Short mmCIF file of C-alpha atoms and ligand atoms in Angstrom, two decimals:
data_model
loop_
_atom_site.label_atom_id
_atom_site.label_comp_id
_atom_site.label_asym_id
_atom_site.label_seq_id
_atom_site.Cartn_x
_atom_site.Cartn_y
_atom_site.Cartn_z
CA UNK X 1 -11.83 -42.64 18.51
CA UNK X 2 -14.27 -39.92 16.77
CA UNK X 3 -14.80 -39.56 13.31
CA UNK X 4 -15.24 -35.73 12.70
CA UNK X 5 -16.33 -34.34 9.37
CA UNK X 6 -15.22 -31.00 8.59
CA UNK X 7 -16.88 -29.60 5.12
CA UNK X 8 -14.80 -26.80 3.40
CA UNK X 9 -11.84 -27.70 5.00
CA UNK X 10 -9.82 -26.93 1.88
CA UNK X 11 -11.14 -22.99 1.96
CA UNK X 12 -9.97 -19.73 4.18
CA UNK X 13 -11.32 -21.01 7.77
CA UNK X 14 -11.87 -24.55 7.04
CA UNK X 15 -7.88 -25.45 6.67
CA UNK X 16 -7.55 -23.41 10.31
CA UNK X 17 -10.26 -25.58 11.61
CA UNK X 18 -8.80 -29.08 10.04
CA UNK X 19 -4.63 -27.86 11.42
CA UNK X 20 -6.15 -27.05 15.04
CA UNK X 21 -7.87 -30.35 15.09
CA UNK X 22 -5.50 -32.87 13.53
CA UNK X 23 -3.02 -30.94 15.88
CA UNK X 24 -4.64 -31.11 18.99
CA UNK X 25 -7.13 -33.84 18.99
CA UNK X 26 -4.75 -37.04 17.66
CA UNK X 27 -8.13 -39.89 19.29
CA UNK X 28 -10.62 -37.61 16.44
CA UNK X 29 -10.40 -38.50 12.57
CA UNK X 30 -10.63 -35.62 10.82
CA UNK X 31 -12.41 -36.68 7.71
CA UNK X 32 -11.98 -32.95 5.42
CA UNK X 33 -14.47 -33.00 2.67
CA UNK X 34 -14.53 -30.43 0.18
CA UNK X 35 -15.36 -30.41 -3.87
CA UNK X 36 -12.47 -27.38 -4.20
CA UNK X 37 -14.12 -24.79 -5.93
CA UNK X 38 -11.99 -21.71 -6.77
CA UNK X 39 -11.97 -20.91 -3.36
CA UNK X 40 -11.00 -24.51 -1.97
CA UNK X 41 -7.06 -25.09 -1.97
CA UNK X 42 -4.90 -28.07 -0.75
CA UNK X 43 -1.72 -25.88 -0.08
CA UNK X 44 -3.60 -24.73 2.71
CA UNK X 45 -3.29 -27.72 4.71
CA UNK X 46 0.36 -28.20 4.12
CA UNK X 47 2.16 -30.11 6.75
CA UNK X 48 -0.89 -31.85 8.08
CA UNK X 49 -1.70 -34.07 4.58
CA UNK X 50 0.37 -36.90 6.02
CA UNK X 51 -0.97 -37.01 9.86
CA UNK X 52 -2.36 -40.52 10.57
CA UNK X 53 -5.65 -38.87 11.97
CA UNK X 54 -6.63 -36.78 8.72
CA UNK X 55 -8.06 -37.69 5.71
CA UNK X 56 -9.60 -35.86 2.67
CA UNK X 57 -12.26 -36.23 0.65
CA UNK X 58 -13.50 -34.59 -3.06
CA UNK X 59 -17.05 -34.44 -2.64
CA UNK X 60 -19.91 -32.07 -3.65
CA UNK X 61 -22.20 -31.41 -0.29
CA UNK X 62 -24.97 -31.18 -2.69
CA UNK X 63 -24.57 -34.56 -3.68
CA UNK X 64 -27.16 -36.17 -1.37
CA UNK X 65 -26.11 -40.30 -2.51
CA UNK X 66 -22.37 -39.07 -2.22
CA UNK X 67 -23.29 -37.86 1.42
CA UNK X 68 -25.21 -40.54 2.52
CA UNK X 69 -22.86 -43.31 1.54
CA UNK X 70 -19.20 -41.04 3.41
CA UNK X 71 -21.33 -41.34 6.01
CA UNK X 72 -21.55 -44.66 6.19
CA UNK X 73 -18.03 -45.60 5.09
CA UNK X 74 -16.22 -42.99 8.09
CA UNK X 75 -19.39 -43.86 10.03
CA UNK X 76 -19.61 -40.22 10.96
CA UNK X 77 -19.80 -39.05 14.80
CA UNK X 78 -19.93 -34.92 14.57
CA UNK X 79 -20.11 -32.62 11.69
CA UNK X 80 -18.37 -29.06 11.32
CA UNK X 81 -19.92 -27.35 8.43
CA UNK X 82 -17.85 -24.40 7.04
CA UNK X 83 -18.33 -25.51 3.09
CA UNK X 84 -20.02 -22.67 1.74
CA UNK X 85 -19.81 -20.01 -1.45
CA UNK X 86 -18.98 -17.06 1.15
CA UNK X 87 -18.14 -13.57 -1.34
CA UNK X 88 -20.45 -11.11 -1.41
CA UNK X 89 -19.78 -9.58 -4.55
CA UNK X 90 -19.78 -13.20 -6.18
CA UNK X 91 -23.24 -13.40 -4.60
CA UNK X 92 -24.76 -10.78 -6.70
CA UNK X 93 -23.47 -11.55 -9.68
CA UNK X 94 -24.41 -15.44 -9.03
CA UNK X 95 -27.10 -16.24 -6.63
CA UNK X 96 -28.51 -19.31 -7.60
CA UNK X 97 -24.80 -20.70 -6.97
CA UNK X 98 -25.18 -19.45 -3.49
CA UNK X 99 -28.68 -21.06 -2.94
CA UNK X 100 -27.25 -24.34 -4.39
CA UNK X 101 -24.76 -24.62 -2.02
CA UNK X 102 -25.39 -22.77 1.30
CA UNK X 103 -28.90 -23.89 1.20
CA UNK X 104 -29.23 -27.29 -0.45
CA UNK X 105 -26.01 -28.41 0.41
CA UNK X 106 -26.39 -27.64 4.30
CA UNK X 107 -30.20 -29.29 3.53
CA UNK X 108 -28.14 -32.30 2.19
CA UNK X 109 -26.05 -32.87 5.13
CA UNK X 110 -28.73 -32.29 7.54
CA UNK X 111 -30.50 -35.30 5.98
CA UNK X 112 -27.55 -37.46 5.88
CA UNK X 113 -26.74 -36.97 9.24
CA UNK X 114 -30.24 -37.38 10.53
CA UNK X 115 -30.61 -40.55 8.35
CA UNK X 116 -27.37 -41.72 10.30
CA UNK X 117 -27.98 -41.25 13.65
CA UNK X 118 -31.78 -41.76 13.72
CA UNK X 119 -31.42 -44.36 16.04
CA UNK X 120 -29.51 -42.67 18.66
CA UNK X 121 -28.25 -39.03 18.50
CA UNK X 122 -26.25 -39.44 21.73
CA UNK X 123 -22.86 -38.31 21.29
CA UNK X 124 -23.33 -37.20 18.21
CA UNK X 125 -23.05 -33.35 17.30
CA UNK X 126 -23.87 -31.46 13.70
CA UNK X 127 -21.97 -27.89 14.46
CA UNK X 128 -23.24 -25.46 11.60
CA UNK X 129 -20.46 -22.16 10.83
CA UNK X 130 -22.59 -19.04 9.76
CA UNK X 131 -22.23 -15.54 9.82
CA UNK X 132 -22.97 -12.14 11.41
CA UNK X 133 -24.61 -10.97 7.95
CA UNK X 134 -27.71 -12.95 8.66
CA UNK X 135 -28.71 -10.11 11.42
CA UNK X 136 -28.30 -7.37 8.88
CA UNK X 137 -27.15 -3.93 9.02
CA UNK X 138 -26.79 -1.25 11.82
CA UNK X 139 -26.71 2.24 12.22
CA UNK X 140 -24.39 3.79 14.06
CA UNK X 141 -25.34 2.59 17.73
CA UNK X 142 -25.90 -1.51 19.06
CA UNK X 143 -24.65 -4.78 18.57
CA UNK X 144 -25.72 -8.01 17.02
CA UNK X 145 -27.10 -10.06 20.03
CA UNK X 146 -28.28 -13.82 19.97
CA UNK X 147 -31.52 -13.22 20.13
CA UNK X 148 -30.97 -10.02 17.07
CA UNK X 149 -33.76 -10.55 14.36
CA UNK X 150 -33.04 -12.19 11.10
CA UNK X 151 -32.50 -9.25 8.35
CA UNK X 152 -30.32 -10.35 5.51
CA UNK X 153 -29.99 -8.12 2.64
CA UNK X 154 -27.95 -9.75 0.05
CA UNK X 155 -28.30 -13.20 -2.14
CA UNK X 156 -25.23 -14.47 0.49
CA UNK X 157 -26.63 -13.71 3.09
CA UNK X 158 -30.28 -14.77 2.70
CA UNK X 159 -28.77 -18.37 1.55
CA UNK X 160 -26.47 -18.63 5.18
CA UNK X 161 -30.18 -17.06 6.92
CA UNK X 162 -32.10 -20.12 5.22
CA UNK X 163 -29.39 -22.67 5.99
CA UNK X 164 -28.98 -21.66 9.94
CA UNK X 165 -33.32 -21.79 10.29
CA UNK X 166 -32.93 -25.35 8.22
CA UNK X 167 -30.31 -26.55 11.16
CA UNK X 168 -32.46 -25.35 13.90
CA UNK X 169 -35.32 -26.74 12.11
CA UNK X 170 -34.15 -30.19 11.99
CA UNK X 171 -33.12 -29.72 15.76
CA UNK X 172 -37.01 -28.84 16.76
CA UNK X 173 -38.47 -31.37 14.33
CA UNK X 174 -36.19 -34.36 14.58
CA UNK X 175 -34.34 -33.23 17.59
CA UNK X 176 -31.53 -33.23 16.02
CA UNK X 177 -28.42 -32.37 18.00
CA UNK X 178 -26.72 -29.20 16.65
CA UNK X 179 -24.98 -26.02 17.26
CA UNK X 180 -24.65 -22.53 15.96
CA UNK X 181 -22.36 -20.31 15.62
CA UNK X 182 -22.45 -16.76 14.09
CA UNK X 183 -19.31 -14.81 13.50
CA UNK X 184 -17.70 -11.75 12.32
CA UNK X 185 -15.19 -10.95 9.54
CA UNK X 186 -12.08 -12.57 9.63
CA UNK X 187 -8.63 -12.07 8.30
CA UNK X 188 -5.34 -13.91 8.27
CA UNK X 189 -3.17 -16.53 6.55
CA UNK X 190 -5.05 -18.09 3.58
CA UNK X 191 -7.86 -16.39 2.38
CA UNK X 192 -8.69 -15.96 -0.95
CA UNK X 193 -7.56 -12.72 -2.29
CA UNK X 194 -11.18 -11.47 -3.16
CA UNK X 195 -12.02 -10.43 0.11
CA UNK X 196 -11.03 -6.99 1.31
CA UNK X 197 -7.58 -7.68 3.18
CA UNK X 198 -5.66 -9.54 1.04
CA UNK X 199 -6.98 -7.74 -2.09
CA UNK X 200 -5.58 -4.74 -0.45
CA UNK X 201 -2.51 -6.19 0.45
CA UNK X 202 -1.71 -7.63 -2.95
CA UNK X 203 -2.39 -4.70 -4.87
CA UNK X 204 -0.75 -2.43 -2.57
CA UNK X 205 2.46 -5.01 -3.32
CA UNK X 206 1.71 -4.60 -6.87
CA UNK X 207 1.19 -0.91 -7.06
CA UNK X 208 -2.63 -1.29 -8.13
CA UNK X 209 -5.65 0.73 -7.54
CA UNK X 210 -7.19 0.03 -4.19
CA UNK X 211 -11.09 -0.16 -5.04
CA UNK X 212 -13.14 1.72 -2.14
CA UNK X 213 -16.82 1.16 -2.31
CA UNK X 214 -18.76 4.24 -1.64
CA UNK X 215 -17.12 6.42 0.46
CA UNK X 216 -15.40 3.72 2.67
CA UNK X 217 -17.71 4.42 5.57
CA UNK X 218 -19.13 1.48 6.23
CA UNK X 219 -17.98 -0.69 9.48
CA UNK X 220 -16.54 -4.43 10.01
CA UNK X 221 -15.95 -5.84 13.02
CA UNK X 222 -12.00 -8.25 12.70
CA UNK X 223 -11.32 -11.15 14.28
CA UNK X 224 -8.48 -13.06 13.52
CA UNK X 225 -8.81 -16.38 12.25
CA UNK X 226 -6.82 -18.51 14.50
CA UNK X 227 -9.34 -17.04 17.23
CA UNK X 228 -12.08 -18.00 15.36
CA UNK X 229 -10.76 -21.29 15.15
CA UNK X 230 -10.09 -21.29 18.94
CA UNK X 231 -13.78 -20.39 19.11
CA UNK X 232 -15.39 -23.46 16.85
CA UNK X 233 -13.14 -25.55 18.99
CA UNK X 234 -14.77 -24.37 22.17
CA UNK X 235 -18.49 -24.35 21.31
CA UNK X 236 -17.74 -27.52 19.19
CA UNK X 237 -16.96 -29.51 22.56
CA UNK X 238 -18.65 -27.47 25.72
CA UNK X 239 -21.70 -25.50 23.64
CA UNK X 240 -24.89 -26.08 25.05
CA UNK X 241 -27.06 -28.66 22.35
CA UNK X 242 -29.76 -25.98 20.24
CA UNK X 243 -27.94 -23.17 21.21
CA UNK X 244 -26.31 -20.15 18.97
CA UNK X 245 -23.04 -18.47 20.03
CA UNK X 246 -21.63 -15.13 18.30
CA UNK X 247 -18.40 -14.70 17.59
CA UNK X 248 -16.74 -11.21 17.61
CA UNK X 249 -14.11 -9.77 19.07
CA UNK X 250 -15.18 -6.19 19.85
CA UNK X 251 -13.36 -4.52 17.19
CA UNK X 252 -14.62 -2.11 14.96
CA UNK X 253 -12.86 -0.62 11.93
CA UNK X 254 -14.12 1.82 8.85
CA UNK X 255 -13.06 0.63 5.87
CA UNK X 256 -11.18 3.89 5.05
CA UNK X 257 -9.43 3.86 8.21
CA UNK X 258 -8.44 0.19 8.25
CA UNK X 259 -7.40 0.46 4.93
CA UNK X 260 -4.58 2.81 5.79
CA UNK X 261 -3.55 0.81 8.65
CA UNK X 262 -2.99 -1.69 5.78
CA UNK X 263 -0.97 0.84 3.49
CA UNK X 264 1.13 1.85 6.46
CA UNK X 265 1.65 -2.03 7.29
CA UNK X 266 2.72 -2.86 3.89
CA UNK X 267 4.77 0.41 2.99
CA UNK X 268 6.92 0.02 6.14
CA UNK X 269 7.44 -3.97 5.11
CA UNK X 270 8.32 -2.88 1.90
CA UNK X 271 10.85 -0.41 2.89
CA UNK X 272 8.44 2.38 1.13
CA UNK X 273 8.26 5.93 2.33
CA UNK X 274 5.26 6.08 4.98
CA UNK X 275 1.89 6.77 3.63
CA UNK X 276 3.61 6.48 -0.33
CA UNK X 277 0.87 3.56 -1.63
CA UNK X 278 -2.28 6.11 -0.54
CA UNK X 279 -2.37 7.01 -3.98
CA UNK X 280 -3.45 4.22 -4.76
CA UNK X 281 -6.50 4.29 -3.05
CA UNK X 282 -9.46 4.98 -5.58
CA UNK X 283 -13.15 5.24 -4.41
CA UNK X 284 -15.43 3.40 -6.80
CA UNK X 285 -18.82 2.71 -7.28
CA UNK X 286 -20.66 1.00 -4.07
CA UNK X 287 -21.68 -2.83 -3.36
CA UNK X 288 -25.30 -2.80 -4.06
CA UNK X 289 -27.17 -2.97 -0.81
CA UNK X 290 -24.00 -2.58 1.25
CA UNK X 291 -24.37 -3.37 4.82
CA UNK X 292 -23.44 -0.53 6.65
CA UNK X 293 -22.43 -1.67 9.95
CA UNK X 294 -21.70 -5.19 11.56
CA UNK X 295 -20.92 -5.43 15.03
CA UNK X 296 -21.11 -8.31 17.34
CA UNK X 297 -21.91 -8.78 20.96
CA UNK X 298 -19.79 -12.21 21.85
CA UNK X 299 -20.36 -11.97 25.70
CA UNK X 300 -22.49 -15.03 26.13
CA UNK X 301 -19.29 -16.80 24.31
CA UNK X 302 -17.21 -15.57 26.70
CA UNK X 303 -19.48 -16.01 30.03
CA UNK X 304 -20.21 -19.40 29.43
CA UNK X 305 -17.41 -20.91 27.44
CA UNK X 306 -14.61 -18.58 28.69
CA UNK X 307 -13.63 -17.62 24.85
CA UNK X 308 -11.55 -14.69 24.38
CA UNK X 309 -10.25 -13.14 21.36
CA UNK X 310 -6.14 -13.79 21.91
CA UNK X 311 -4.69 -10.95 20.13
CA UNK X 312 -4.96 -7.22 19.13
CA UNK X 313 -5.51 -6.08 15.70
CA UNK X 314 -2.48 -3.96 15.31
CA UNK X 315 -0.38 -7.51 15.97
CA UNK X 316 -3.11 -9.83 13.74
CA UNK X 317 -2.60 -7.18 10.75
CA UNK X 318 1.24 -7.25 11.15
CA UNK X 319 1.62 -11.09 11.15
CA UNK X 320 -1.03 -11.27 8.48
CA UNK X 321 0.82 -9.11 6.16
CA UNK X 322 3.95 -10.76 6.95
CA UNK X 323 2.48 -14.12 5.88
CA UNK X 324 1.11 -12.77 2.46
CA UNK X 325 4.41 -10.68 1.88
CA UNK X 326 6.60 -14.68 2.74
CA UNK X 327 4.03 -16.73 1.22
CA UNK X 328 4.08 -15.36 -2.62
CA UNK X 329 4.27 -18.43 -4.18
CA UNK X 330 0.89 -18.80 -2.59
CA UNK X 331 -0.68 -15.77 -4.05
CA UNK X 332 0.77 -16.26 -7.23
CA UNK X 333 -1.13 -19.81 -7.51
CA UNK X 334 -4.61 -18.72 -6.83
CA UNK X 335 -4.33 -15.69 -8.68
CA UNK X 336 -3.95 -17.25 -12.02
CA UNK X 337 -6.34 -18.40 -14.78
CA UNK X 338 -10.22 -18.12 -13.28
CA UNK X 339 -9.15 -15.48 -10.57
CA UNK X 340 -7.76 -12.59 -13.38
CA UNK X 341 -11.17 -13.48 -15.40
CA UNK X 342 -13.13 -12.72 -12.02
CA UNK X 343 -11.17 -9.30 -11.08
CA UNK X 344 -11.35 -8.22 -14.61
CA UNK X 345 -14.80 -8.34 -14.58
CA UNK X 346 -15.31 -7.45 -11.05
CA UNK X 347 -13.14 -4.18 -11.08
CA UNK X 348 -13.37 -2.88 -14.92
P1 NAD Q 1 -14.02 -19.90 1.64
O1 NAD Q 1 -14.79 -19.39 0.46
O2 NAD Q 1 -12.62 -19.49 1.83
O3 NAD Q 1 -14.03 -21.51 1.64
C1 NAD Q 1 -15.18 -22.25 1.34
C2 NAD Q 1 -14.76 -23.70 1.12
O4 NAD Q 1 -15.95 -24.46 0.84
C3 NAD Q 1 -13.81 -23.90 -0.08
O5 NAD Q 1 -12.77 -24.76 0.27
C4 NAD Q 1 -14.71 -24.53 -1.14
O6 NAD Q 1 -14.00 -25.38 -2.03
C5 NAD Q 1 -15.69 -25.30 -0.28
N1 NAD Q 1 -16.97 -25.53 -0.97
C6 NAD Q 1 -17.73 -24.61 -1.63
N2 NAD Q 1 -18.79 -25.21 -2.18
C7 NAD Q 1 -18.73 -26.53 -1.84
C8 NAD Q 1 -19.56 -27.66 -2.11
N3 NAD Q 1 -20.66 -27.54 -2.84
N4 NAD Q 1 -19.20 -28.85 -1.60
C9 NAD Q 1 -18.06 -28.99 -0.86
N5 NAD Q 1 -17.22 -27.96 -0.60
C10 NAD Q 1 -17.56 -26.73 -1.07
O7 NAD Q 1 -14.92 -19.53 2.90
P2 NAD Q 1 -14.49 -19.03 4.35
O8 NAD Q 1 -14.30 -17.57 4.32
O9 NAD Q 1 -13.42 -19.92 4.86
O10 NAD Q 1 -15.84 -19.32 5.15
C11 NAD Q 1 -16.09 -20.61 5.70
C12 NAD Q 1 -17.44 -20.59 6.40
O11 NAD Q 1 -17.43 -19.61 7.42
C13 NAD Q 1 -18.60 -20.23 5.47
O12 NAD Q 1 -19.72 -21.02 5.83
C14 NAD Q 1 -18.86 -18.76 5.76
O13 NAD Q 1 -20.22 -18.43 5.53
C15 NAD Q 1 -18.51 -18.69 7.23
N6 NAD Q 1 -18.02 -17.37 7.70
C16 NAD Q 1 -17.01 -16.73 7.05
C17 NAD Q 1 -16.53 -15.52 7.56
C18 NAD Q 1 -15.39 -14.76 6.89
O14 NAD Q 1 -15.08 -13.65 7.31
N7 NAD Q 1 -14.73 -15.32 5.89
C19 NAD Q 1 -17.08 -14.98 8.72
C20 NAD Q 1 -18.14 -15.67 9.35
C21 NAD Q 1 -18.59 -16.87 8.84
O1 DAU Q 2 -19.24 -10.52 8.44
C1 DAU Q 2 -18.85 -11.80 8.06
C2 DAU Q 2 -18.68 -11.87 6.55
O2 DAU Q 2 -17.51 -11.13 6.25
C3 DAU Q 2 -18.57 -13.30 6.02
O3 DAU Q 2 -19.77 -13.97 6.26
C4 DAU Q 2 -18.28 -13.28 4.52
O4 DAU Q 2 -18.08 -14.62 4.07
C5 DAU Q 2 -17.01 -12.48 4.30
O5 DAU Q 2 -16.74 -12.39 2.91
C6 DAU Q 2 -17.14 -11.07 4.89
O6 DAU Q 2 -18.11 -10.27 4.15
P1 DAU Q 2 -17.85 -8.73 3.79
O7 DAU Q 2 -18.67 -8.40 2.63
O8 DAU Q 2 -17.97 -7.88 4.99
O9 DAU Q 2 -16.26 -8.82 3.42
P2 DAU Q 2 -15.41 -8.19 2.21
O10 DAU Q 2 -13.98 -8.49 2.52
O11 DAU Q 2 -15.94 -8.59 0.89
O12 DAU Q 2 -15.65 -6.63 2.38
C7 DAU Q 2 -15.32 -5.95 3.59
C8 DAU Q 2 -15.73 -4.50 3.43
O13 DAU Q 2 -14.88 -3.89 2.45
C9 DAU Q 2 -17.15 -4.30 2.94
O14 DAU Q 2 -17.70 -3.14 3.55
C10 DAU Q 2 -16.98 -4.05 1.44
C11 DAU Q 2 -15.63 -3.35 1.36
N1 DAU Q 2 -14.85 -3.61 0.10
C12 DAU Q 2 -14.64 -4.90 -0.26
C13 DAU Q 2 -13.93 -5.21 -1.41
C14 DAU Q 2 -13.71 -6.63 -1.84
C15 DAU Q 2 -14.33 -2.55 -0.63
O15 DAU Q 2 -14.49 -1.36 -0.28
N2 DAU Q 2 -13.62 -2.85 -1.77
C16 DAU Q 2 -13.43 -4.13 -2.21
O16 DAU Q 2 -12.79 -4.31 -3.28
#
């Protein structure tokens, strides 16, 4: 028996990590610790709260004492660190929250883990979750490689930059054992209606402008999340100790043009006339310092770990919209109180 510690297993990604491994790993418990901030909710782990091999855990990563001692008491054999403040926008508006918790929080279970295992790191694994955004921006031409400098241009990003160079830090100091991963933008079940997709979605349902920042040129790179999941899974038990692995599955979009794949998704769910919700679409003032371009190179991913990206985008989109259209109850929970204050401000 393992004892696994997944942080921010409450949020967007996290609650796909904790499902695939309470699923399909019944000899690990999965010990999901997260302080549920706005983003963190326990609906997302519905159907899995009762599973013999999964418990949960309110706890602040920036708490060092409160680390330490979970440590001790699920005598912790691997970490999988996804807890994280991870919107942009919120980023500007907030950085020091972002420093606090990307940065001290990922320095706090670094420690704790260390402190742990001093003795003997055999067998034992701390798997940090970061992002494409820590290489930067492109132009039009290239791909984020491994080996891609460090550029990161907002408060978010620098914070994930400083907490991946803390990680390999404490592998070439202490020798700790770790891994990295770096992935692109996701979308799918779950995630907090701030980001781009399901914002889009839900006011497209709700016949409400559809903010466009700038002139909607600039490019993401979509990967569903259950393939993400599929790829933390992979690295987690056949990634090669001190290494970094992007994630990306090779699929470009411009806002603009994803955007109407999203109205044309929705109308035709909806019953609407095709194209009828692009008047909703309203260009607005841009993110300051918007990327213009992510784009990852995942070959190494899929030469040595034999990860592959499982569906096409055309089929993730549909079965994502599907889910937000069934799951309303859903949306109508986290888009109360704190989440109206946030758009209101966000979007006036
Ligand atoms: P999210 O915002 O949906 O979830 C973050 C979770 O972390 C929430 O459950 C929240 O309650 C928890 N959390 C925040 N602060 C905490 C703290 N101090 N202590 C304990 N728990 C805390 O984020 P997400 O989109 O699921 O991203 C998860 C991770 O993956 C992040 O590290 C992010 O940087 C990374 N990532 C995200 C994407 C993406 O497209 N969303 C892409 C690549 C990497
Ligand atoms: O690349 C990985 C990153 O992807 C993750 O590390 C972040 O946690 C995640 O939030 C995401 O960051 P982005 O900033 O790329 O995602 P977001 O959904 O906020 O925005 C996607 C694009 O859409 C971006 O170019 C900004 C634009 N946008 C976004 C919002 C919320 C709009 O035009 N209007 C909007 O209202």
């Amino acid at each position: 028996m393992k004892n696994i510690l997944i942080t921010g297993g409450a949020g967007f990604i996290g609650s796909h990590v904790v499902r695939l491994f309470v699923n399909n790993y019944p000899n690990y418990n999965i010990i999901n610790l997260d302080v549920l901030t706005y983003a963190g909710n326990l609906e997302n782990l519905k159907g899995i709260e009762d599973k013999p091999n999964y418990t949960f855990v309110k706890a602040d990563i920036c708490d060092y004492n409160l680390i330490e001692e979970i440590f001790s008491k699920y005598d912790i054999d691997g970490v999988i660190h996804l807890a994280a403040e991870s919107h942009v926008d919120r980023s500007i508006k907030d950085p020091f929250a972002f420093a606090q918790t990307n940065i001290m929080g990922t320095l706090s279970l670094l420690q704790a883990a260390k402190n742990k295992w001093k003795d003997d790191f055999k067998d034992k694994l701390f798997y940090h979750v970061s992002t494409d955004e820590v290489y930067g921006s492109l132009g039009e031409e290239g791909f984020f490689t491994e080996t891609t400098s460090y550029d990161p241009h907002s408060p978010y990003s620098a914070s994930k930059a400083s907490s991946d160079h803390f990680v390999r830090a404490f592998h070439d100091t202490y020798g700790l054992p770790v891994l990295i991963s770096n992935c692109s933008n996701n979308y799918g079940a779950y995630q907090f209606p701030e980001k781009l997709i399901p914002l889009f979605i839900n006011n497209i349902c709700n016949n409400k402008p559809l903010p466009v920042y700038g002139k909607g040129e600039n490019v993401r790179d979509w990967l569903f999340v259950n393939d993400h999941a599929r790829a933390i899974d992979v690295i987690f038990h056949k990634g090669k100790l001190g290494d970094t692995y992007n994630i990306g599955g090779f699929n470009e979009w411009k806002n603009i043009d994803l955007i109407r794949v999203l109205i044309k998704t929705v109308d035709k769910l909806l019953g609407r006339k095709e194209g009828e919700s692009e008047k909703l679409i309203k260009y607005v003032t841009d993110r300051a310092g918007h990327d213009f371009r992510y784009a990852i190179d995942s070959t190494k991913l899929k030469d040595e770990l034999g990860w592959e990206p499982s569906l096409q985008f055309e089929e993730g989109i549909e079965k994502t919209v599907k889910w937000y259209l069934e799951n309303k109850d859903w949306v109508d929970n986290v888009t109360t109180g704190g989440y109206q204050k946030y758009y209101n401000e966000m979007y006036k």
